[in-house]
CSV table of C-alpha atoms in Angstrom, one decimal:
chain,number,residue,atom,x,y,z
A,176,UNK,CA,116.3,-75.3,152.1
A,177,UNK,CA,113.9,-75.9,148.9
A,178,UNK,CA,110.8,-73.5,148.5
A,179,UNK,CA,107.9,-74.7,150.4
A,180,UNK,CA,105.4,-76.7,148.6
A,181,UNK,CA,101.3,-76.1,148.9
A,182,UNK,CA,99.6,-78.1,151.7
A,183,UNK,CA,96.8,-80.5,150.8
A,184,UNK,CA,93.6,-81.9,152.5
A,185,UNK,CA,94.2,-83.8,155.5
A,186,UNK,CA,93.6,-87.6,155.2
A,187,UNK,CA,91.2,-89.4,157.5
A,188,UNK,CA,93.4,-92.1,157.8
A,189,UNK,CA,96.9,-94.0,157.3
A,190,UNK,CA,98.0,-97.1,156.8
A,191,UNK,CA,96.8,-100.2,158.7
A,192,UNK,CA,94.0,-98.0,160.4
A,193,UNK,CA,95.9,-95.3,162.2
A,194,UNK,CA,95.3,-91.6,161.6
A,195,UNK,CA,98.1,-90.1,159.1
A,196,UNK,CA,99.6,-87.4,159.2
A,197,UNK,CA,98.5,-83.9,157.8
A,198,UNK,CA,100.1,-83.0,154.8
A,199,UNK,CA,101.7,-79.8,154.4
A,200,UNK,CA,104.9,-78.7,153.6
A,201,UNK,CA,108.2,-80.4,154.0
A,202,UNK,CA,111.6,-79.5,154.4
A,203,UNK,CA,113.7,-81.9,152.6
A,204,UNK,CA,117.1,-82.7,153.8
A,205,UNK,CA,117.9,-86.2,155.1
A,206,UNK,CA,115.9,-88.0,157.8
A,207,UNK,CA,117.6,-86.0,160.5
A,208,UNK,CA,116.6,-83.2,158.8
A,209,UNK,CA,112.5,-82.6,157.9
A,210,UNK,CA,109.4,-81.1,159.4
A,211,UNK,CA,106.0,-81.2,158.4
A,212,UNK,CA,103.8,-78.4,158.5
A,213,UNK,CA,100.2,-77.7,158.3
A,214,UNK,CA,97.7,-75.7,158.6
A,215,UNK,CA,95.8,-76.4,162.5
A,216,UNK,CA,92.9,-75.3,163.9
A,217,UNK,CA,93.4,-72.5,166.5
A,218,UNK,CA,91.6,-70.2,168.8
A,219,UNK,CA,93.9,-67.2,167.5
A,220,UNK,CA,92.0,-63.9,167.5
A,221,UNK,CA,93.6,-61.5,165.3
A,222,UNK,CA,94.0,-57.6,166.5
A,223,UNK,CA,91.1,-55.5,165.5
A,224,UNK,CA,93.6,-53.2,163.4
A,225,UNK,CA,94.9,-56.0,161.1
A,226,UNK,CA,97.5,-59.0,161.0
A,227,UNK,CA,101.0,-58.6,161.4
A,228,UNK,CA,103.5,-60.7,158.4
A,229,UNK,CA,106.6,-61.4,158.0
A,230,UNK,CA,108.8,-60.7,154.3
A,231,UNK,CA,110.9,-62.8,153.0
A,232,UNK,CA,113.4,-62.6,150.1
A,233,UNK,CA,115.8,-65.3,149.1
A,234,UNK,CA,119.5,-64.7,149.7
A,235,UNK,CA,121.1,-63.6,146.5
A,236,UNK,CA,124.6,-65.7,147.8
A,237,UNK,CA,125.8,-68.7,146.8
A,238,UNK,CA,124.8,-70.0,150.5
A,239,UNK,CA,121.4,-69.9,149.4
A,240,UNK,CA,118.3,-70.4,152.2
A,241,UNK,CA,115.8,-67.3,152.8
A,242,UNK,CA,116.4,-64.2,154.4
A,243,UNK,CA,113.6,-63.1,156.9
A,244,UNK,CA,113.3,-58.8,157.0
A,245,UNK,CA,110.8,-57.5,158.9
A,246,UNK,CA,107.5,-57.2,160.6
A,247,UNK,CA,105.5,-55.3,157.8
A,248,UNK,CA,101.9,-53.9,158.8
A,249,UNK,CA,99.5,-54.1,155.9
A,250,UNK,CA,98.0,-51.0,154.9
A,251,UNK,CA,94.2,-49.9,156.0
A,252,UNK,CA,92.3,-51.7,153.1
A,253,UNK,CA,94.0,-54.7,153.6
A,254,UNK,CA,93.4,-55.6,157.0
A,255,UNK,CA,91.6,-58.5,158.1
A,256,UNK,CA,89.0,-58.3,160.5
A,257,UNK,CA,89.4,-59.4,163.4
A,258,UNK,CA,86.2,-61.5,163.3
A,259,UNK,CA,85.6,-64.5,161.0
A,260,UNK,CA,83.7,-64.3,157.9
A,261,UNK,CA,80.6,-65.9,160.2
A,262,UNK,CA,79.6,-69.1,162.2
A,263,UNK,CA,80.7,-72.3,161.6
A,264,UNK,CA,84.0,-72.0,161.2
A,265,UNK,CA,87.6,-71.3,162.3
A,266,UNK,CA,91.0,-69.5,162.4
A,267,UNK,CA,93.5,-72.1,161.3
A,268,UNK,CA,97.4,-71.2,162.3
A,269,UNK,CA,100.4,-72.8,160.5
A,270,UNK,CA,103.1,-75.1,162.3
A,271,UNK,CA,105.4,-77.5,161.8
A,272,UNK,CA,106.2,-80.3,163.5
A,273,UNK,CA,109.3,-83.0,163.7
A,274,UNK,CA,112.8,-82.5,163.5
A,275,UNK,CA,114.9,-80.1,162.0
A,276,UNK,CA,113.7,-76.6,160.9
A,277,UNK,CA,110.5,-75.5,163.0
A,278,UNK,CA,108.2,-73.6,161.6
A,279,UNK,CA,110.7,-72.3,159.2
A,280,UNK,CA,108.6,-70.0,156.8
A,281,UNK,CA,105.7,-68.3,158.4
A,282,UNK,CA,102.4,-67.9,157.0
A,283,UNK,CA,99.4,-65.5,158.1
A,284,UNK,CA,96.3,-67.5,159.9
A,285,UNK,CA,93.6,-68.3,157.3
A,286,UNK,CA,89.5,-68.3,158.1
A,287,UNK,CA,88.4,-71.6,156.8
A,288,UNK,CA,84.6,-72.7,156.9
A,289,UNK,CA,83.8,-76.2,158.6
A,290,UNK,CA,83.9,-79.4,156.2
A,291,UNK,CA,86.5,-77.9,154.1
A,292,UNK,CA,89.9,-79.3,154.4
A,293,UNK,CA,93.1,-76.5,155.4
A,294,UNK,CA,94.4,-76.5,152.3
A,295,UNK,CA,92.2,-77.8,150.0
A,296,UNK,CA,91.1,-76.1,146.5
A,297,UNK,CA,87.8,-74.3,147.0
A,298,UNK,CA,85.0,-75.7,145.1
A,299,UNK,CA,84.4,-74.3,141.3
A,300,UNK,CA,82.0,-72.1,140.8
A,301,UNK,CA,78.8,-73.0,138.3
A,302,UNK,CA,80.5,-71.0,135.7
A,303,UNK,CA,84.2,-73.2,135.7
A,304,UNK,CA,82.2,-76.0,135.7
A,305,UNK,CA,80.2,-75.4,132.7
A,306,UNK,CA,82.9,-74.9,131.0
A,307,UNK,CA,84.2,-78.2,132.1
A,308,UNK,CA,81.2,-79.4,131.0
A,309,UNK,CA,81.5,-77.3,127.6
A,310,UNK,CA,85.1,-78.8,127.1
A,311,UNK,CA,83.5,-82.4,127.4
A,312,UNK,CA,81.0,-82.1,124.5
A,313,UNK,CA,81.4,-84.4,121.6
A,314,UNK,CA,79.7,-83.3,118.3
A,315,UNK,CA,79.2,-85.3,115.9
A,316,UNK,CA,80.2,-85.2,112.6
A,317,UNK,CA,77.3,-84.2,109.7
A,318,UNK,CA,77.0,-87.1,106.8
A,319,UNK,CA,76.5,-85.7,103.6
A,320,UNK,CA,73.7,-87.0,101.2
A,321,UNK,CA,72.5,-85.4,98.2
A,322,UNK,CA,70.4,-86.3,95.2
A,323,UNK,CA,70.7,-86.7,92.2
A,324,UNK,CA,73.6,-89.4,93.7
A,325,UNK,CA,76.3,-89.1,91.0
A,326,UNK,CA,76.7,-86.6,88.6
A,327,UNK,CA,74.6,-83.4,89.1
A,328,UNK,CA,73.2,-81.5,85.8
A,329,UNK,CA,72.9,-78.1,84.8
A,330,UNK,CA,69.7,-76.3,85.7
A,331,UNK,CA,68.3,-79.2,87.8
A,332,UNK,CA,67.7,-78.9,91.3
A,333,UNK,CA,70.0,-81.0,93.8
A,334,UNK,CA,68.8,-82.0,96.9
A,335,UNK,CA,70.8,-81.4,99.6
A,336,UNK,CA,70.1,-83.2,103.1
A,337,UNK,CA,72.2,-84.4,106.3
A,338,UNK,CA,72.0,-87.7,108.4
A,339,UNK,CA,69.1,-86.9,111.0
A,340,UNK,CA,70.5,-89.5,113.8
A,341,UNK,CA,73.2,-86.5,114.3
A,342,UNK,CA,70.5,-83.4,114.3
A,343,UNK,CA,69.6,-83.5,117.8
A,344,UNK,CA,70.7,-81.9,121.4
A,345,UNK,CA,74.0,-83.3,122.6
A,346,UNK,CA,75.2,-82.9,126.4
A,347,UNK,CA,77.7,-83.3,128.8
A,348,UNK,CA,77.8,-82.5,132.3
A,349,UNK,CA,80.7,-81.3,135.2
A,350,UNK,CA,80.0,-82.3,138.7
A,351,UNK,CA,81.5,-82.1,142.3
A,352,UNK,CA,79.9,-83.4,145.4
A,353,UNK,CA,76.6,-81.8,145.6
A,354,UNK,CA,76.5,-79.8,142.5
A,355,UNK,CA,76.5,-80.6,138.6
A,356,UNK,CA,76.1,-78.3,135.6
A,357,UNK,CA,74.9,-80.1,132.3
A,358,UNK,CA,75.9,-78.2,128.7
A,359,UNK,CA,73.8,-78.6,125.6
A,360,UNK,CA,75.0,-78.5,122.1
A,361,UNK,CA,71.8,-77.8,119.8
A,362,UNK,CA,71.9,-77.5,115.7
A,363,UNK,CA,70.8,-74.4,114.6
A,364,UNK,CA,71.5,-74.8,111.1
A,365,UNK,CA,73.5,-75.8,108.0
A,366,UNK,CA,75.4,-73.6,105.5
A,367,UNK,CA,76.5,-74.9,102.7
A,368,UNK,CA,79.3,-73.8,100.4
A,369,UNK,CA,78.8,-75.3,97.3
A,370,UNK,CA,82.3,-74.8,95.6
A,371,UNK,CA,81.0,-72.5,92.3
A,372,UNK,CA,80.6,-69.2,94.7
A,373,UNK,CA,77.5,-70.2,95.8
A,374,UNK,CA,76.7,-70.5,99.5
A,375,UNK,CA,73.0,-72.5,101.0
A,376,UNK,CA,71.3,-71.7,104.3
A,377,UNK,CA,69.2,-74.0,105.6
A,378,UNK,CA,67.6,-73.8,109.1
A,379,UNK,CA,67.5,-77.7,109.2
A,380,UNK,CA,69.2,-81.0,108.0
A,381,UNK,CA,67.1,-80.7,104.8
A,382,UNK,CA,65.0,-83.6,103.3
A,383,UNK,CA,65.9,-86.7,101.6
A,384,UNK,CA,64.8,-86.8,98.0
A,385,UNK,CA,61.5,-89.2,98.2
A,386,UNK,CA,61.8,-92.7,96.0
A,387,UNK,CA,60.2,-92.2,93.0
A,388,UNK,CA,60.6,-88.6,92.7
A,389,UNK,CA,60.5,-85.9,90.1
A,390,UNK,CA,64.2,-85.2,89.2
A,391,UNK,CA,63.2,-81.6,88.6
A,392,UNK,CA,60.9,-81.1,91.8
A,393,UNK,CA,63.3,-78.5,93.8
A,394,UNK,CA,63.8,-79.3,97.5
A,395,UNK,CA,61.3,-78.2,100.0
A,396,UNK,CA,63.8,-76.6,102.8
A,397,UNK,CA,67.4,-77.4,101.6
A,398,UNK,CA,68.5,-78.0,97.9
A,399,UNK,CA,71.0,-75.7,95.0
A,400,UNK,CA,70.8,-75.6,91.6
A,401,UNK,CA,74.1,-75.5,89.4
A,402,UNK,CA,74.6,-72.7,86.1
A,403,UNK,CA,77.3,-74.3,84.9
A,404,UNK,CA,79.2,-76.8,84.6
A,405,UNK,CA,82.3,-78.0,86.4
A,406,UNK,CA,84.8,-79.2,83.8
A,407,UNK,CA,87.0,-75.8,84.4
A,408,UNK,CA,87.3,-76.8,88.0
A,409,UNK,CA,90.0,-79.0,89.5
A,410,UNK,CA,89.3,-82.3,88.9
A,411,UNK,CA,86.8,-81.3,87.1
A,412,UNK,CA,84.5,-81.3,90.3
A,413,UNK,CA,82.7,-79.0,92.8
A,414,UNK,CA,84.2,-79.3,96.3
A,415,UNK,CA,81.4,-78.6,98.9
A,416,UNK,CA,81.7,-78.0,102.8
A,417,UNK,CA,78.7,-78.2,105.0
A,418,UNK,CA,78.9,-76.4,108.5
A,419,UNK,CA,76.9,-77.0,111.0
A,420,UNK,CA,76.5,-74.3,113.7
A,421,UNK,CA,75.4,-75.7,117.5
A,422,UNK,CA,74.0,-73.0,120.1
A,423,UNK,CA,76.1,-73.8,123.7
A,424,UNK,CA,73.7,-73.4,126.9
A,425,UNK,CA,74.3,-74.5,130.4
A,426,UNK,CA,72.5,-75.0,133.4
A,427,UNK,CA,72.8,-75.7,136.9
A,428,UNK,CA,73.5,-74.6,140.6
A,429,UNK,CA,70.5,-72.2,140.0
A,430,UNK,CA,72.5,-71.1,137.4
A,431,UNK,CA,72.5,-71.0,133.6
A,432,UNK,CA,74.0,-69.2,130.6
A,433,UNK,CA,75.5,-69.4,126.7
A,434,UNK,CA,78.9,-69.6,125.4
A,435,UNK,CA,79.8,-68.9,121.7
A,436,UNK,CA,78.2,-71.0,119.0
A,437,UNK,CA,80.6,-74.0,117.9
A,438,UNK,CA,80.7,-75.4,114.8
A,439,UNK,CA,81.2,-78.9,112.7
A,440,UNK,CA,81.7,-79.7,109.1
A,441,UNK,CA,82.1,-82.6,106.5
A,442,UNK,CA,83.4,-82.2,103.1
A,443,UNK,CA,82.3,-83.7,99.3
A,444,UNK,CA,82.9,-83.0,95.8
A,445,UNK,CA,80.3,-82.6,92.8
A,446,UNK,CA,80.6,-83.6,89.0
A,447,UNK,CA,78.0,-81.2,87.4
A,448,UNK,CA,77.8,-82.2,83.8
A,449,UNK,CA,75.8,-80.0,80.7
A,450,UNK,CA,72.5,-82.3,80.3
A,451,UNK,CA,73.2,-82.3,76.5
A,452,UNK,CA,76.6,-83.0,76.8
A,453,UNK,CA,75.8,-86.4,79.1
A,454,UNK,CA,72.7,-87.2,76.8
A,455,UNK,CA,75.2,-87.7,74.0
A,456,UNK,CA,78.2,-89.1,76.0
């Protein structure tokens, strides 16, 4: 006889308008040879001093098949009352109907609230559901821009700015009947390593350089000036990493919290030339 397999909700209804069955478990053997089992509402009471199970242990012989042992009385701290948990509810006993094996592996009555299904997975909590929610996020990708657009020069100021469609709050939200939770992504900030040792913070996306600028006006929030060249580097350019950092808050159920900050990043490379040396190339 195979291991018993979880029960599951009860359906409303079968095919061609006639109430199914209750799932439960099944014991597989030929159509001579099967019972269903479920969990049923009951008016069992259980003994003020606990609930009585049974052990089991699979044979170890080749016959295979379980081997029941004994009546075992749980100890003091794990008794269950012998009311329920409150109204609205019931004691639901397990049994097995049809041919074959009856009620062939016993399980202790279970307390189950009205409106949920014997069997059926409780609802998450606010907290697995945020981080359903958290696991559904999708961040975008920064653009990077910078000025001047092609070669950068010794001793003046580039500009150093992201695409501002991405810098805003991104969410996603988990629901079940009756509840939802809703996680926010929001940018915190930008650090850039610009690829000669030199890292950038900046709280923001920065700012494009304005048309018509001065070349040697620094940036107002976001911007890095090279000391040297980059002709020893490979490739003779700069490679520079911008990461993003997002702050992660959730809310909802009359609940709300943080999880740890998550980060994205884009990549780009800069040629930064001697000014003298591009004035006479």
């Amino acid at each position: 006889m195979p291991g018993p397999k979880p029960g599951g909700p009860k359906s409303q209804a079968g095919e061609q308008g006639k109430a199914a069955p209750p799932p439960g478990d099944r014991v597989v053997g030929g159509d001579d040879n099967q019972a269903d089992c479920s969990y049923v509402r009951s008016n069992y009471q259980p003994p003020a001093n606990g609930v009585q199970t049974i052990r089991f242990h699979p044979r170890r012989s080749d016959s295979g098949g379980v081997q029941f042992v004994s009546l075992a009385r749980p100890r003091p701290e794990s008794v269950v009352l012998a009311q329920g948990p409150g109204p609205g509810g019931a004691w639901y006993v397990y049994q097995c109907s049809g041919q074959g094996q009856r009620d062939a592996l016993y399980r202790a009555p279970v307390w189950i609230p009205d409106g949920q299904a014997p069997g059926a997975a409780p609802l998450p909590s606010p907290e697995e559901l945020a981080e359903q929610a958290r696991s559904q996020l999708r961040l975008p990708s920064p653009v990077i821009a910078s000025s001047p657009a092609g070669t950068q020069l010794v001793q003046l100021p580039t500009w150093l700015w992201l695409d501002r469609a991405m810098w805003r709050p991104q969410s996603a939200t988990a629901s079940v009947p009756g509840v939802s939770v809703t996680a926010t992504a929001t940018p915190t900030g930008v650090s850039w390593a610009m690829g000669d040792g030199s890292t950038v913070s900046c709280a923001g996306p920065g700012t494009p350089f304005p048309a018509h600028g001065d070349p040697r006006a620094a940036s107002p929030d976001c911007g890095h000036t090279y000391q040297r060249s980059s002709a020893g580097a490979p490739g003779e350019r700069f490679p520079a990493v911008a990461t993003v950092s997002w702050r992660i808050t959730w809310s909802g159920a009359g609940a709300s919290g943080t999880f740890p900050d998550m980060t994205t990043s884009a990549t780009a490379s800069f040629r930064v030339a001697e000014a003298q040396a591009l004035g006479t190339g």
